XYZ file of N, CA and C in Angstrom:
726
model
N 16.672 -32.793 10.897
C 16.817 -31.974 9.706
C 15.563 -31.113 9.502
N 15.739 -29.827 9.214
C 14.560 -29.005 8.942
C 13.901 -29.415 7.627
N 12.580 -29.230 7.560
C 11.848 -29.584 6.344
C 12.210 -28.646 5.210
N 12.282 -29.188 4.007
C 12.509 -28.360 2.829
C 11.229 -27.644 2.406
N 10.099 -28.163 2.888
C 8.816 -27.529 2.593
C 8.522 -26.459 3.637
N 8.118 -25.299 3.181
C 7.803 -24.213 4.113
C 6.776 -23.300 3.470
N 6.101 -22.483 4.273
C 5.174 -21.507 3.692
C 5.921 -20.469 2.851
N 5.193 -19.796 1.977
C 5.727 -18.638 1.271
C 6.030 -17.552 2.287
N 7.215 -16.964 2.160
C 7.618 -15.920 3.104
C 7.641 -14.565 2.400
N 6.852 -13.632 2.930
C 6.806 -12.279 2.391
C 7.553 -11.357 3.357
N 8.595 -10.701 2.863
C 9.326 -9.738 3.670
C 8.781 -8.343 3.433
N 8.542 -7.610 4.508
C 7.972 -6.266 4.374
C 8.830 -5.245 5.103
N 9.163 -4.165 4.394
C 9.824 -3.013 4.997
C 8.723 -2.068 5.446
N 8.684 -1.785 6.744
C 7.552 -1.112 7.373
C 7.968 0.273 7.876
N 7.175 1.321 7.622
C 7.441 2.613 8.251
C 7.363 2.473 9.775
N 8.330 3.037 10.485
C 8.462 2.783 11.922
C 7.228 3.157 12.728
N 6.517 4.203 12.322
C 5.360 4.668 13.082
C 4.051 4.058 12.599
N 4.127 3.090 11.696
C 2.931 2.447 11.155
C 2.453 1.365 12.114
N 1.205 1.485 12.565
C 0.635 0.477 13.475
C -0.502 -0.299 12.833
N -0.746 -0.055 11.540
C -1.859 -0.695 10.837
C -1.440 -1.906 10.023
N -0.392 -1.783 9.218
C -0.205 -2.760 8.140
C 0.094 -4.163 8.631
N 0.837 -4.309 9.740
C 1.127 -5.672 10.194
C -0.124 -6.373 10.724
N -0.863 -5.786 11.684
C -2.096 -6.473 12.114
C -3.121 -6.617 11.002
N -3.200 -5.604 10.115
C -4.170 -5.688 9.027
C -3.793 -6.776 8.026
N -2.503 -6.912 7.746
C -2.056 -7.960 6.832
C -2.415 -9.340 7.372
N -2.197 -9.564 8.653
C -2.557 -10.854 9.229
C -4.070 -11.048 9.253
N -4.813 -9.960 9.456
C -6.273 -10.064 9.408
C -6.736 -10.464 8.010
N -6.106 -9.891 6.999
C -6.460 -10.225 5.616
C -6.126 -11.682 5.301
N -5.006 -12.144 5.786
C -4.612 -13.542 5.533
C -5.494 -14.527 6.289
N -6.069 -14.091 7.392
C -6.975 -14.950 8.155
C -6.285 -16.195 8.671
N -6.891 -17.366 8.406
C -6.331 -18.612 8.929
C -5.414 -19.320 7.933
N -4.982 -18.590 6.895
C -4.062 -19.199 5.925
C -2.761 -19.591 6.604
N -2.270 -20.789 6.263
C -1.004 -21.263 6.812
C 0.063 -21.424 5.738
N -0.302 -21.003 4.510
C 0.647 -21.154 3.409
C 1.524 -19.920 3.216
N 1.285 -18.877 4.023
C 2.034 -17.628 3.900
C 2.401 -17.119 5.284
N 3.634 -16.626 5.430
C 4.031 -15.934 6.649
C 4.612 -14.576 6.289
N 4.486 -13.624 7.218
C 4.928 -12.256 7.009
C 6.091 -11.960 7.956
N 7.115 -11.315 7.411
C 8.323 -11.001 8.186
C 8.689 -9.552 7.895
N 8.840 -8.758 8.940
C 9.006 -7.322 8.716
C 10.238 -6.768 9.416
N 10.714 -5.671 8.858
C 11.722 -4.837 9.503
C 11.306 -3.401 9.296
N 11.707 -2.511 10.203
C 11.226 -1.129 10.182
C 12.331 -0.145 9.817
N 11.902 0.933 9.154
C 12.802 2.049 8.898
C 12.162 3.304 9.486
N 12.963 4.305 9.838
C 12.404 5.497 10.482
C 11.532 6.316 9.521
N 10.245 6.368 9.805
C 9.301 7.223 9.084
C 8.300 7.749 10.103
N 8.218 9.058 10.240
C 7.305 9.632 11.231
C 6.393 10.713 10.666
N 6.721 11.229 9.470
C 6.005 12.401 8.968
C 5.902 12.332 7.451
N 4.742 12.729 6.929
C 4.527 12.758 5.485
C 4.281 14.202 5.053
N 5.194 14.706 4.234
C 5.088 16.077 3.739
C 5.924 16.196 2.473
N 5.817 17.334 1.820
C 6.597 17.575 0.605
C 7.782 18.477 0.944
N 8.800 17.888 1.561
C 10.025 18.632 1.861
C 11.176 17.647 1.979
N 12.390 18.188 2.030
C 13.588 17.340 2.011
C 13.659 16.408 3.209
N 13.299 16.886 4.398
C 13.414 16.040 5.588
C 12.483 14.845 5.511
N 11.307 15.041 4.921
C 10.388 13.922 4.730
C 10.915 12.973 3.662
N 11.361 13.532 2.540
C 11.831 12.701 1.429
C 13.022 11.838 1.822
N 13.899 12.361 2.705
C 15.096 11.615 3.102
C 14.764 10.331 3.854
N 13.548 10.259 4.398
C 13.139 9.033 5.087
C 13.132 7.842 4.143
N 12.996 8.101 2.831
C 12.828 7.042 1.850
C 14.073 6.853 0.997
N 15.214 7.175 1.559
C 16.492 7.051 0.852
C 16.776 5.589 0.501
N 17.339 5.388 -0.677
C 17.556 4.020 -1.159
C 18.527 3.238 -0.288
N 19.501 3.910 0.323
C 20.461 3.190 1.160
C 19.784 2.621 2.406
N 18.803 3.360 2.941
C 18.041 2.870 4.100
C 17.224 1.648 3.700
N 16.589 1.730 2.542
C 15.784 0.612 2.050
C 16.659 -0.619 1.792
N 17.816 -0.411 1.208
C 18.694 -1.541 0.907
C 19.142 -2.244 2.188
N 19.494 -1.477 3.208
C 19.922 -2.081 4.473
C 18.782 -2.891 5.096
N 17.567 -2.347 5.031
C 16.422 -3.084 5.566
C 16.175 -4.364 4.776
N 16.300 -4.275 3.457
C 16.091 -5.451 2.609
C 17.142 -6.521 2.883
N 18.361 -6.106 3.127
C 19.424 -7.077 3.406
C 19.155 -7.823 4.709
N 18.546 -7.164 5.676
C 18.147 -7.858 6.903
C 17.063 -8.893 6.608
N 16.071 -8.510 5.809
C 15.002 -9.452 5.465
C 15.539 -10.639 4.676
N 16.542 -10.397 3.862
C 17.111 -11.485 3.056
C 17.691 -12.590 3.925
N 18.145 -12.257 5.138
C 18.700 -13.292 6.021
C 17.628 -14.262 6.497
N 16.349 -13.885 6.344
C 15.240 -14.783 6.680
C 14.818 -15.622 5.484
N 15.563 -15.521 4.361
C 15.269 -16.292 3.159
C 13.837 -16.083 2.697
N 13.432 -14.797 2.658
C 12.078 -14.491 2.192
C 12.009 -14.653 0.675
N 10.800 -14.816 0.167
C 10.599 -15.039 -1.269
C 10.375 -13.743 -2.041
N 9.879 -12.727 -1.364
C 9.611 -11.415 -1.960
C 9.871 -10.368 -0.891
N 10.350 -9.200 -1.311
C 10.513 -8.076 -0.396
C 9.650 -6.923 -0.895
N 8.823 -6.357 -0.007
C 7.951 -5.242 -0.371
C 8.228 -4.040 0.521
N 8.498 -2.890 -0.093
C 8.469 -1.632 0.657
C 6.993 -1.282 0.812
N 6.495 -1.444 2.032
C 5.072 -1.306 2.297
C 4.749 0.133 2.680
N 5.039 1.019 1.739
C 4.758 2.433 1.922
C 4.429 3.048 0.577
N 3.710 4.162 0.608
C 3.174 4.750 -0.621
C 3.964 5.965 -1.098
N 5.167 6.167 -0.594
C 5.946 7.369 -0.928
C 6.177 7.538 -2.422
N 6.289 6.440 -3.154
C 6.486 6.530 -4.598
C 5.321 7.159 -5.325
N 4.164 7.232 -4.664
C 2.994 7.826 -5.305
C 3.156 9.330 -5.484
N 3.984 9.964 -4.663
C 4.265 11.394 -4.897
C 5.710 11.631 -5.324
N 6.628 10.714 -4.989
C 8.008 10.856 -5.452
C 8.157 10.409 -6.906
N 7.214 9.608 -7.403
C 7.240 9.142 -8.782
C 7.618 7.680 -8.884
N 7.060 7.000 -9.863
C 7.300 5.563 -10.001
C 8.758 5.241 -10.294
N 9.469 6.158 -10.970
C 10.881 5.905 -11.271
C 11.683 5.740 -9.988
N 11.312 6.489 -8.947
C 11.972 6.362 -7.641
C 11.854 4.939 -7.127
N 10.643 4.379 -7.189
C 10.420 3.033 -6.667
C 11.002 1.960 -7.578
N 10.962 2.184 -8.884
C 11.563 1.218 -9.804
C 13.068 1.103 -9.568
N 13.724 2.230 -9.343
C 15.152 2.199 -9.036
C 15.398 1.499 -7.705
N 14.519 1.734 -6.741
C 14.659 1.114 -5.427
C 14.578 -0.406 -5.513
N 13.575 -0.920 -6.237
C 13.426 -2.371 -6.283
C 14.570 -3.014 -7.067
N 15.071 -2.316 -8.090
C 16.242 -2.848 -8.793
C 17.428 -2.975 -7.840
N 17.633 -1.943 -7.028
C 18.750 -1.962 -6.089
C 18.577 -3.056 -5.049
N 17.358 -3.230 -4.563
C 17.094 -4.285 -3.580
C 17.363 -5.664 -4.178
N 16.879 -5.893 -5.386
C 17.061 -7.202 -6.020
C 18.529 -7.454 -6.355
N 19.228 -6.411 -6.804
C 20.658 -6.573 -7.077
C 21.437 -6.904 -5.808
N 21.027 -6.321 -4.687
C 21.729 -6.541 -3.418
C 21.390 -7.881 -2.782
N 20.159 -8.379 -3.018
C 19.699 -9.571 -2.293
C 19.398 -10.768 -3.184
N 19.175 -10.543 -4.479
C 18.751 -11.627 -5.359
C 17.290 -11.996 -5.203
N 16.517 -11.156 -4.503
C 15.120 -11.462 -4.202
C 14.204 -10.488 -4.946
N 13.135 -10.978 -5.585
C 12.184 -10.068 -6.240
C 11.627 -9.058 -5.241
N 11.360 -7.848 -5.712
C 10.891 -6.790 -4.809
C 9.785 -5.987 -5.457
N 9.006 -5.326 -4.616
C 7.969 -4.420 -5.075
C 7.777 -3.341 -4.031
N 6.852 -2.429 -4.317
C 6.470 -1.377 -3.380
C 4.960 -1.198 -3.469
N 4.405 -0.473 -2.523
C 2.966 -0.221 -2.590
C 2.587 0.512 -3.867
N 3.414 1.471 -4.273
C 3.120 2.223 -5.500
C 3.173 1.329 -6.724
N 4.189 0.498 -6.828
C 4.293 -0.400 -7.982
C 3.178 -1.441 -7.962
N 2.750 -1.834 -6.770
C 1.611 -2.756 -6.670
C 0.354 -2.113 -7.218
N 0.134 -0.846 -6.886
C -1.024 -0.143 -7.433
C -0.950 -0.047 -8.952
N 0.221 0.322 -9.472
C 0.341 0.464 -10.928
C 0.109 -0.869 -11.630
N 0.557 -1.961 -11.002
C 0.276 -3.284 -11.556
C -1.229 -3.553 -11.548
N -1.884 -3.253 -10.432
C -3.334 -3.480 -10.336
C -4.086 -2.634 -11.354
N -3.688 -1.370 -11.508
C -4.353 -0.517 -12.496
C -4.254 -1.135 -13.894
N -3.069 -1.648 -14.220
C -2.873 -2.237 -15.542
C -3.654 -3.541 -15.702
N -3.585 -4.407 -14.699
C -4.241 -5.720 -14.774
C -5.756 -5.574 -14.894
N -6.321 -4.610 -14.145
C -7.782 -4.493 -14.085
C -8.335 -3.380 -14.986
N -7.483 -2.781 -15.803
C -7.943 -1.774 -16.750
C -8.469 -0.512 -16.097
N -7.843 -0.108 -15.009
C -8.297 1.074 -14.263
C -7.594 2.319 -14.795
N -8.385 3.300 -15.204
C -7.840 4.552 -15.735
C -8.339 5.781 -14.983
N -9.458 5.647 -14.265
C -10.068 6.776 -13.561
C -10.310 6.365 -12.124
N -9.782 7.121 -11.184
C -9.894 6.729 -9.780
C -10.499 7.850 -8.932
N -11.077 7.432 -7.807
C -11.396 8.329 -6.713
C -10.346 8.089 -5.641
N -9.723 9.138 -5.158
C -8.573 9.024 -4.252
C -8.943 9.491 -2.854
N -8.675 8.637 -1.859
C -8.911 8.979 -0.455
C -7.605 8.786 0.296
N -7.136 9.832 0.981
C -5.902 9.734 1.766
C -6.072 10.458 3.097
N -5.168 10.166 4.046
C -5.144 10.957 5.280
C -4.249 12.190 5.149
N -3.641 12.389 3.982
C -2.570 13.373 3.820
C -3.092 14.806 3.709
N -2.170 15.728 3.512
C -2.516 17.117 3.274
C -2.833 17.327 1.790
N -3.455 18.439 1.487
C -3.883 18.684 0.111
C -2.711 18.701 -0.866
N -1.574 19.300 -0.462
C -0.456 19.380 -1.400
C 0.118 18.008 -1.717
N 0.095 17.091 -0.739
C 0.548 15.723 -1.017
C -0.419 15.058 -1.991
N -1.718 15.233 -1.760
C -2.693 14.684 -2.711
C -2.450 15.210 -4.124
N -2.199 16.503 -4.232
C -1.979 17.093 -5.550
C -0.734 16.512 -6.220
N 0.306 16.234 -5.421
C 1.513 15.616 -5.974
C 1.231 14.189 -6.434
N 0.418 13.473 -5.680
C 0.025 12.108 -6.079
C -0.756 12.161 -7.386
N -1.707 13.069 -7.466
C -2.544 13.192 -8.667
C -1.680 13.487 -9.890
N -0.711 14.401 -9.743
C 0.179 14.735 -10.854
C 1.045 13.547 -11.255
N 1.525 12.793 -10.260
C 2.336 11.617 -10.541
C 1.522 10.557 -11.275
N 0.283 10.360 -10.854
C -0.583 9.376 -11.505
C -0.905 9.775 -12.947
N -1.059 11.072 -13.194
C -1.311 11.527 -14.564
C -0.204 11.048 -15.491
N 1.031 11.103 -15.021
C 2.171 10.653 -15.832
C 2.108 9.158 -16.108
N 1.328 8.431 -15.313
C 1.156 6.986 -15.511
C -0.127 6.678 -16.282
N -0.811 7.718 -16.744
C -2.050 7.510 -17.489
C -3.267 7.305 -16.613
N -3.167 7.672 -15.332
C -4.272 7.495 -14.385
C -4.850 8.857 -14.036
N -6.140 9.031 -14.267
C -6.806 10.288 -13.964
C -7.560 10.178 -12.642
N -7.338 11.136 -11.754
C -8.089 11.211 -10.502
C -9.274 12.136 -10.730
N -10.469 11.582 -10.716
C -11.643 12.395 -11.045
C -12.217 13.105 -9.823
N -11.843 12.649 -8.622
C -12.235 13.333 -7.393
C -11.340 12.799 -6.282
N -11.169 13.604 -5.224
C -10.318 13.130 -4.144
C -10.740 13.745 -2.814
N -10.330 13.077 -1.727
C -10.545 13.549 -0.365
C -9.243 13.393 0.399
N -8.987 14.333 1.321
C -7.797 14.264 2.161
C -8.180 14.704 3.567
N -7.508 14.171 4.569
C -7.851 14.450 5.964
C -6.915 15.476 6.602
N -5.955 15.976 5.832
C -5.049 17.043 6.284
C -4.200 16.652 7.487
N -3.740 15.409 7.514
C -2.846 14.936 8.560
C -1.441 14.774 7.990
N -0.431 14.963 8.825
C 0.947 14.735 8.381
C 1.729 13.845 9.338
N 1.279 13.701 10.580
C 1.928 12.815 11.547
C 1.541 11.371 11.221
N 2.513 10.582 10.791
C 2.200 9.238 10.281
C 1.480 8.376 11.304
N 1.856 8.479 12.570
C 1.212 7.638 13.584
C -0.280 7.916 13.675
N -0.680 9.155 13.418
C -2.082 9.530 13.569
C -2.980 8.893 12.515
N -2.421 8.494 11.382
C -3.245 7.957 10.299
C -4.026 6.724 10.741
N -3.401 5.881 11.553
C -4.045 4.629 11.965
C -5.174 4.854 12.955
N -5.296 6.087 13.461
C -6.370 6.385 14.407
C -7.625 6.925 13.718
N -7.578 7.040 12.393
C -8.778 7.428 11.633
C -9.779 6.267 11.689
N -11.009 6.571 12.036
C -12.012 5.525 12.237
C -12.774 5.204 10.951
N -13.439 4.061 10.959
C -14.296 3.689 9.830
C -15.361 4.763 9.595
N -15.918 5.275 10.682
C -16.987 6.273 10.583
C -16.484 7.569 9.954
N -15.226 7.884 10.162
C -14.645 9.082 9.558
C -14.344 8.882 8.078
N -14.146 7.654 7.670
C -13.814 7.368 6.275
C -15.032 7.149 5.387
N -16.101 6.630 5.948
C -17.241 6.212 5.125
C -17.905 7.343 4.331
N -18.221 8.495 4.943
C -18.926 9.524 4.163
C -18.150 9.982 2.925
N -16.870 10.271 3.086
C -16.058 10.682 1.939
C -15.939 9.590 0.898
N -15.892 8.348 1.359
C -15.802 7.220 0.430
C -17.054 7.118 -0.431
N -18.210 7.240 0.210
C -19.474 7.159 -0.523
C -19.593 8.325 -1.499
N -19.158 9.516 -1.069
C -19.185 10.679 -1.965
C -18.300 10.448 -3.189
N -17.102 9.912 -2.981
C -16.188 9.659 -4.098
C -16.791 8.677 -5.093
N -17.522 7.706 -4.588
C -18.103 6.687 -5.469
C -19.172 7.261 -6.387
N -19.788 8.382 -5.994
C -20.861 8.953 -6.824
C -20.335 9.505 -8.150
N -19.018 9.729 -8.250
C -18.447 10.198 -9.520
C -18.124 9.040 -10.461
N -18.450 7.832 -10.033
C -18.325 6.613 -10.842
C -16.897 6.384 -11.369
N -15.922 6.338 -10.466
C -14.562 5.998 -10.898
C -14.470 4.518 -11.229
N -13.390 4.147 -11.914
C -13.138 2.718 -12.150
C -12.818 1.999 -10.848
N -12.248 2.736 -9.894
C -11.933 2.174 -8.581
C -11.769 3.308 -7.583
N -12.053 3.011 -6.342
C -11.790 3.910 -5.226
C -10.491 3.456 -4.565
N -9.555 4.373 -4.397
C -8.224 4.039 -3.879
C -8.042 4.631 -2.479
N -7.784 3.763 -1.497
C -7.361 4.210 -0.167
C -5.842 4.194 -0.167
N -5.242 5.374 -0.252
C -3.796 5.462 -0.423
C -3.111 5.782 0.900
N -2.593 4.767 1.554
C -1.793 4.892 2.773
C -1.795 3.533 3.453
N -0.623 3.002 3.749
C -0.573 1.684 4.390
C -0.762 1.770 5.905
N -1.000 2.983 6.425
C -1.318 3.137 7.848
C -2.754 3.602 8.035
N -3.585 3.321 7.034
C -4.998 3.675 7.055
C -5.817 2.394 6.936
N -6.804 2.226 7.814
C -7.566 0.974 7.846
C -8.680 0.942 6.802
N -8.319 1.224 5.556
C -9.310 1.202 4.487
C -9.905 -0.172 4.237
N -9.107 -1.213 4.437
C -9.614 -2.566 4.173
C -10.778 -2.932 5.084
N -10.881 -2.257 6.244
C -11.990 -2.548 7.153
C -13.345 -2.294 6.510
N -13.408 -1.288 5.631
C -14.706 -0.904 5.064
C -14.814 -1.213 3.572
N -13.825 -1.898 3.032
C -13.838 -2.217 1.604
C -15.103 -2.947 1.182
N -15.452 -4.012 1.873
C -16.616 -4.808 1.478
C -17.896 -3.980 1.562
N -18.033 -3.167 2.609
C -19.231 -2.350 2.764
C -19.338 -1.313 1.650
N -18.233 -0.631 1.351
C -18.267 0.391 0.305
C -18.573 -0.241 -1.054
N -17.951 -1.369 -1.347
C -18.247 -2.044 -2.619
C -19.712 -2.449 -2.697
N -20.255 -2.973 -1.597
C -21.648 -3.429 -1.596
C -22.617 -2.260 -1.760
N -22.310 -1.137 -1.128
C -23.214 0.016 -1.155
C -23.124 0.804 -2.457
N -21.982 0.786 -3.104
C -21.780 1.670 -4.261
C -21.572 0.940 -5.577
N -21.151 -0.314 -5.523
C -20.823 -1.048 -6.738
C -19.465 -0.700 -7.319
N -18.730 0.191 -6.656
C -17.417 0.614 -7.137
C -16.332 -0.254 -6.495
N -15.418 -0.832 -7.281
C -14.319 -1.611 -6.702
C -13.430 -0.732 -5.810
N -12.915 -1.322 -4.764
C -12.051 -0.612 -3.821
C -10.675 -1.261 -3.802
N -9.648 -0.420 -3.834
C -8.267 -0.886 -3.713
C -7.632 -0.218 -2.503
N -7.374 -1.001 -1.475
C -6.743 -0.524 -0.245
C -5.253 -0.819 -0.290
N -4.435 0.096 0.214
C -2.981 -0.029 0.073
C -2.409 -1.291 0.711
N -2.866 -1.635 1.913
C -2.342 -2.838 2.569
C -2.707 -4.074 1.761
N -3.964 -4.139 1.313
C -4.421 -5.297 0.541
C -3.720 -5.381 -0.812
N -3.562 -4.239 -1.478
C -2.937 -4.240 -2.805
C -1.471 -4.655 -2.724
N -0.761 -4.166 -1.720
C 0.657 -4.538 -1.572
C 0.796 -6.029 -1.298
N -0.058 -6.553 -0.424
C -0.028 -7.989 -0.142
C -0.380 -8.788 -1.393
N -1.404 -8.355 -2.120
C -1.816 -9.018 -3.367
C -0.647 -9.110 -4.341
N 0.073 -8.014 -4.538
C 1.167 -8.028 -5.498
C 2.322 -8.898 -5.016
N 2.626 -8.847 -3.722
C 3.689 -9.690 -3.181
C 3.352 -11.166 -3.354
N 2.101 -11.524 -3.116
C 1.679 -12.917 -3.296
C 1.787 -13.329 -4.758
N 1.385 -12.438 -5.668
C 1.500 -12.737 -7.094
C 2.953 -12.981 -7.480
N 3.854 -12.119 -7.007
C 5.269 -12.275 -7.340
C 5.836 -13.579 -6.790
N 5.309 -14.018 -5.662
C 5.776 -15.264 -5.050
C 5.099 -16.493 -5.640
N 4.107 -16.300 -6.498
C 3.395 -17.427 -7.077
C 2.431 -18.092 -6.121
N 1.959 -17.335 -5.116
C 1.038 -17.876 -4.114
C -0.391 -17.445 -4.420
N -1.398 -18.163 -3.904
C -2.786 -17.726 -4.071
C -2.972 -16.315 -3.531
N -3.902 -15.558 -4.142
C -4.068 -14.166 -3.733
C -5.119 -14.044 -2.626
N -6.092 -13.128 -2.725
C -6.876 -12.765 -1.554
C -8.344 -13.168 -1.655
N -8.994 -13.185 -0.510
C -10.437 -13.352 -0.449
C -11.101 -12.079 -0.979
N -12.220 -12.222 -1.640
C -12.876 -11.087 -2.299
C -13.361 -10.018 -1.321
N -13.516 -10.348 -0.040
C -14.017 -9.334 0.906
C -13.002 -8.223 1.147
N -11.752 -8.442 0.714
C -10.728 -7.405 0.867
C -10.559 -6.584 -0.407
N -11.478 -6.757 -1.332
C -11.452 -6.060 -2.605
C -11.754 -7.068 -3.693
N -12.906 -6.939 -4.335
C -13.348 -7.995 -5.245
C -12.392 -8.190 -6.408
N -11.679 -7.129 -6.821
C -10.736 -7.289 -7.922
C -9.534 -8.142 -7.530
N -9.186 -8.114 -6.247
C -7.953 -8.760 -5.783
C -8.108 -10.239 -5.550
N -9.285 -10.767 -5.799
C -9.522 -12.200 -5.613
C -9.158 -13.008 -6.841
N -8.831 -12.308 -7.952
C -8.537 -13.037 -9.184
C -7.071 -13.008 -9.547
């Protein structure tokens, strides 16, 4: 007979061209044996502000992916992508309702995880770092304003090919990160689950004193909270350890 006791299972819907979030999630979890990660992929190759890009995040695609994860009896389902940050939180709220109605499993998204973190930690002013193009950043900034979040400064790397985001190096991210911290935001946000922001979180926090919220870490943090599991080690973001 199989044991009734098992680790917490986190189901993740992953952009197909993302090569960061799965290895990074396991790196963040380290040697923990109380949590396992289970993923399925949907086609996502490009980030832009147009219909062909937006269609990648259609609710029917998400629901089908969630239904596959539900067969693994996961405890939480997370859309591990930041598209709601420019499509708007209502898009993601409708998505998670549909997923939960279809599967009976609590759900979240990277965008909703960020909004939860902003509320929990009293964050109102952010420095924003993304690999995206300027117009995507501007759409994110406008969307955040509607949520009561002000972006006081931002940096973008002008990339749109999703696979390329994971090839951005720590050395390419550090200078802009340090510059953003000089404006004294409540938090520095690395917005993209295919960006290795968590690699430099501890260094940036130590050098600047500014809390850092990385998309992979924040999504995992929120999924763990929803599942009632312990959250993260402080080296992945000091706010996420509580």
